[in-house]
CSV table of C-alpha atoms in Angstrom, one decimal:
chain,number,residue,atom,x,y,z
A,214,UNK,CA,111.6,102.2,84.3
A,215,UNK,CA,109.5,105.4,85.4
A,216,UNK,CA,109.4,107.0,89.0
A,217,UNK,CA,107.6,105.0,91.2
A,218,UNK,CA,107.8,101.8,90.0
A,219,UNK,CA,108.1,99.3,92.3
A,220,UNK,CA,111.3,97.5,92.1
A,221,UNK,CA,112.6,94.5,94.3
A,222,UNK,CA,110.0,95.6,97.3
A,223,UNK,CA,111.4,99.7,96.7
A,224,UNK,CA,109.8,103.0,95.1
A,225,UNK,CA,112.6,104.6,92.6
A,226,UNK,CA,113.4,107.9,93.9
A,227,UNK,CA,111.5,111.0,92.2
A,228,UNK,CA,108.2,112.6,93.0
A,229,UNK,CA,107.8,115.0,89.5
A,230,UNK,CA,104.8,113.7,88.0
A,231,UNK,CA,105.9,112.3,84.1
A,232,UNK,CA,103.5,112.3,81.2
A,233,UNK,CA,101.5,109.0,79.8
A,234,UNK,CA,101.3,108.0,76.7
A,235,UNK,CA,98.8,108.1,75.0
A,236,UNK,CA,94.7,106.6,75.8
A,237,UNK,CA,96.4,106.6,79.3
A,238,UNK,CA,94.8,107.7,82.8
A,239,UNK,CA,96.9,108.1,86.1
A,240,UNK,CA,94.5,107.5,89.0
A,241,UNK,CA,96.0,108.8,92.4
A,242,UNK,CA,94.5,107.7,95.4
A,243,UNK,CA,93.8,108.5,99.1
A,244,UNK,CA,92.4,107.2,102.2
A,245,UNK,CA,92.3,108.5,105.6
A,246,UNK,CA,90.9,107.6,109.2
A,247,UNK,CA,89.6,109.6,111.8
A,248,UNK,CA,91.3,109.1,115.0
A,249,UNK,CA,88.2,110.6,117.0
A,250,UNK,CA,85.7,108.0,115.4
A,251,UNK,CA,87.3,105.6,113.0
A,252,UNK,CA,85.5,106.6,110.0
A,253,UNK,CA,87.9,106.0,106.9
A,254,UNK,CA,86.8,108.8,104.3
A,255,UNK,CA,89.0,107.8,100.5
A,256,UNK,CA,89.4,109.9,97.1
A,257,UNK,CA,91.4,110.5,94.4
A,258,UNK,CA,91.6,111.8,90.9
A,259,UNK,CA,91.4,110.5,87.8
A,260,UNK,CA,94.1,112.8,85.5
A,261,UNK,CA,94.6,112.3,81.4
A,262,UNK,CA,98.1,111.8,79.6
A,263,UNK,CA,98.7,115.1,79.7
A,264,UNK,CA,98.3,115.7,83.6
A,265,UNK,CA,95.3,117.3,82.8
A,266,UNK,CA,92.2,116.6,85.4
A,267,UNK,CA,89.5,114.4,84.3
A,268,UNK,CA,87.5,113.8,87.3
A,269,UNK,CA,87.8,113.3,91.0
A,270,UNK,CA,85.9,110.8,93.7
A,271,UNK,CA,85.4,110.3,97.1
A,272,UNK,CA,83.5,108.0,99.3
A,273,UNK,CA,82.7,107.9,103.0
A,274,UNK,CA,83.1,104.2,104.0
A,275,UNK,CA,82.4,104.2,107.5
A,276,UNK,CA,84.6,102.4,110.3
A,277,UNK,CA,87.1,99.7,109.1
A,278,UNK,CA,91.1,100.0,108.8
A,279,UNK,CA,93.5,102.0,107.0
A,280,UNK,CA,94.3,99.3,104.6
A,281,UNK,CA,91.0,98.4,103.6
A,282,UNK,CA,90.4,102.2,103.2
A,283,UNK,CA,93.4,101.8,100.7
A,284,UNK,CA,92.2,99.2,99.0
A,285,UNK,CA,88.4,100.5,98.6
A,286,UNK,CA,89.9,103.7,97.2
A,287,UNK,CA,91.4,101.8,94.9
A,288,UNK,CA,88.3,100.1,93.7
A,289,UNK,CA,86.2,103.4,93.3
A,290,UNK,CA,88.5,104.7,91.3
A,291,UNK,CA,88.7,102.2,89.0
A,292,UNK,CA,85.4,101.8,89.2
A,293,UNK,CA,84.5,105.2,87.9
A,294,UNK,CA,87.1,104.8,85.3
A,295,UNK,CA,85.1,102.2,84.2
A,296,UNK,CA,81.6,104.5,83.8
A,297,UNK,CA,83.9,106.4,81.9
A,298,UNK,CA,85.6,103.8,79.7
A,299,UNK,CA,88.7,104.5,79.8
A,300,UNK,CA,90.7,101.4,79.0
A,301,UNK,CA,94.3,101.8,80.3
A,302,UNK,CA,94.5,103.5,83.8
A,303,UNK,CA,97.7,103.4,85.8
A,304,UNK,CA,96.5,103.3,89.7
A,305,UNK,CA,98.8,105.1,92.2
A,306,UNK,CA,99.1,104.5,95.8
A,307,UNK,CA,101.1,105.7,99.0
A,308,UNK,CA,100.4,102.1,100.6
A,309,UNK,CA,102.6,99.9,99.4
A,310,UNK,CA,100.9,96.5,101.2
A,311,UNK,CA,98.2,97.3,99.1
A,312,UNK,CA,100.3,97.8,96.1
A,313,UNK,CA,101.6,94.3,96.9
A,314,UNK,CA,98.4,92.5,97.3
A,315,UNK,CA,97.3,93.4,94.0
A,316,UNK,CA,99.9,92.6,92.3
A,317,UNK,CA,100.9,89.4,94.5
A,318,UNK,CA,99.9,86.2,93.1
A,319,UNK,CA,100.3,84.3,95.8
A,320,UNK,CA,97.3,85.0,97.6
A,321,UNK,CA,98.6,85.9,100.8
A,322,UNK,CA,96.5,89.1,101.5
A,323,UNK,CA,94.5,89.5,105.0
A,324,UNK,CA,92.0,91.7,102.9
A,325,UNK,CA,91.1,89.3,99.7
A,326,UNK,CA,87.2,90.0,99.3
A,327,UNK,CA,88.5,93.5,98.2
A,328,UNK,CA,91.4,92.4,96.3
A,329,UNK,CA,88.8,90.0,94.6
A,330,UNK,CA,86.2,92.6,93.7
A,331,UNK,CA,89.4,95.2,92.4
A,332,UNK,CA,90.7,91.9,90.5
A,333,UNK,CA,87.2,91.5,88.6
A,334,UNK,CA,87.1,95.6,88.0
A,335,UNK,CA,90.6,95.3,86.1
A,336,UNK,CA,89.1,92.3,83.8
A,337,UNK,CA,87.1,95.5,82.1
A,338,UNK,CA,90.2,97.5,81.0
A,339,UNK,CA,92.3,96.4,78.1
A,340,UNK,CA,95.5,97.4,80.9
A,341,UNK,CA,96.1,98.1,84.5
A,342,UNK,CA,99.2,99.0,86.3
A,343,UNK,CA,99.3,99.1,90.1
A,344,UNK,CA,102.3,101.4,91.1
A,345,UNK,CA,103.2,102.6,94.7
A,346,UNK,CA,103.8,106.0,94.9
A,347,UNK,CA,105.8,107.6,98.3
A,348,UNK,CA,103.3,110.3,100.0
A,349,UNK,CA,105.2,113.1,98.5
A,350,UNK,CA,104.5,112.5,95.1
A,351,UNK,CA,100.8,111.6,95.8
A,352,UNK,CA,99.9,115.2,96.9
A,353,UNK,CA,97.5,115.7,94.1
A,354,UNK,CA,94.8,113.0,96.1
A,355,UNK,CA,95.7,114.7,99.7
C-alpha cells in the first residue's frame, strides 16, 4: 500500500510524494471557485516516474459547482494524457466524493454525464488509478 491510497473510505497518512514505476504518470489535480462570480477555474500537472514535470493544464469552465469542477479536472487531464499517449497514469485528487464516484460501481453519483465521459477516457489507457490525495500533499496542482 502507498500514501494515499484510499483505504476503507480513509487517505493513509503521508504527504512526501513517492516515485512510480516505470511508463508511469502521476496526474495531480485542482479545481477552484470564485466566490465573487462562481466561475470554477481547474488544472493540474502531469509529472513522470521520476517526479519530473511533463506538462501542466488548465481550463476555465465557467459557473457550475465544486465537484463538477473536480471532476472536469479530472477529465482534462486525462484527456491530455491521452494526446500524449501515455498508457498508465495514476490521477490524484483532494476530493474524495469524486475519488469515490469513479471508482464506485454502484452508480450512485449526482454528477454521472462526467463520470461517464472520464469512464470512456480511461478505456484508452492500458491502466488507471484514481487515488485521493489530502490537500497537503496536492500542493504541486495549487
Amino acid at each position: 500500500m502507498k500514501k494515499g491510497d484510499l483505504v476503507n473510505g480513509r487517505c493513509e497518512e503521508g504527504f512526501k510524494w513517492s516515485s512510480l514505476s516505470h511508463g508511469w504518470v502521476k496526474i495531480n489535480t485542482n479545481g477552484s471557485k470564485s466566490m465573487t462570480n462562481n466561475w470554477s477555474i481547474v488544472g493540474g500537472v502531469i509529472q513522470g516516474s521520476l517526479g519530473n514535470w511533463k506538462e501542466s493544464f488548465r481550463k476555465k469552465l465557467g459557473r457550475c459547482s465544486i465537484f463538477n469542477a473536480k471532476l472536469w479536472v479530472i477529465l482534462c487531464g486525462l484527456e491530455v494524457a491521452r494526446l500524449r499517449d501515455y498508457r498508465k497514469v495514476i490521477v490524484e485528487s483532494d476530493c474524495l466524493e469524486a475519488v469515490e464516484c469513479l471508482t464506485d460501481r454502484s452508480g450512485d453519483c449526482h454528477s454521472m454525464t462526467l463520470v461517464r465521459k472520464i469512464t470512456t477516457v480511461k478505456k484508452y489507457f492500458q491502466m488507471v488509478k484514481c487515488q485521493f490525495i489530502r490537500r497537503e500533499g496536492n500542493m504541486v496542482a495549487d
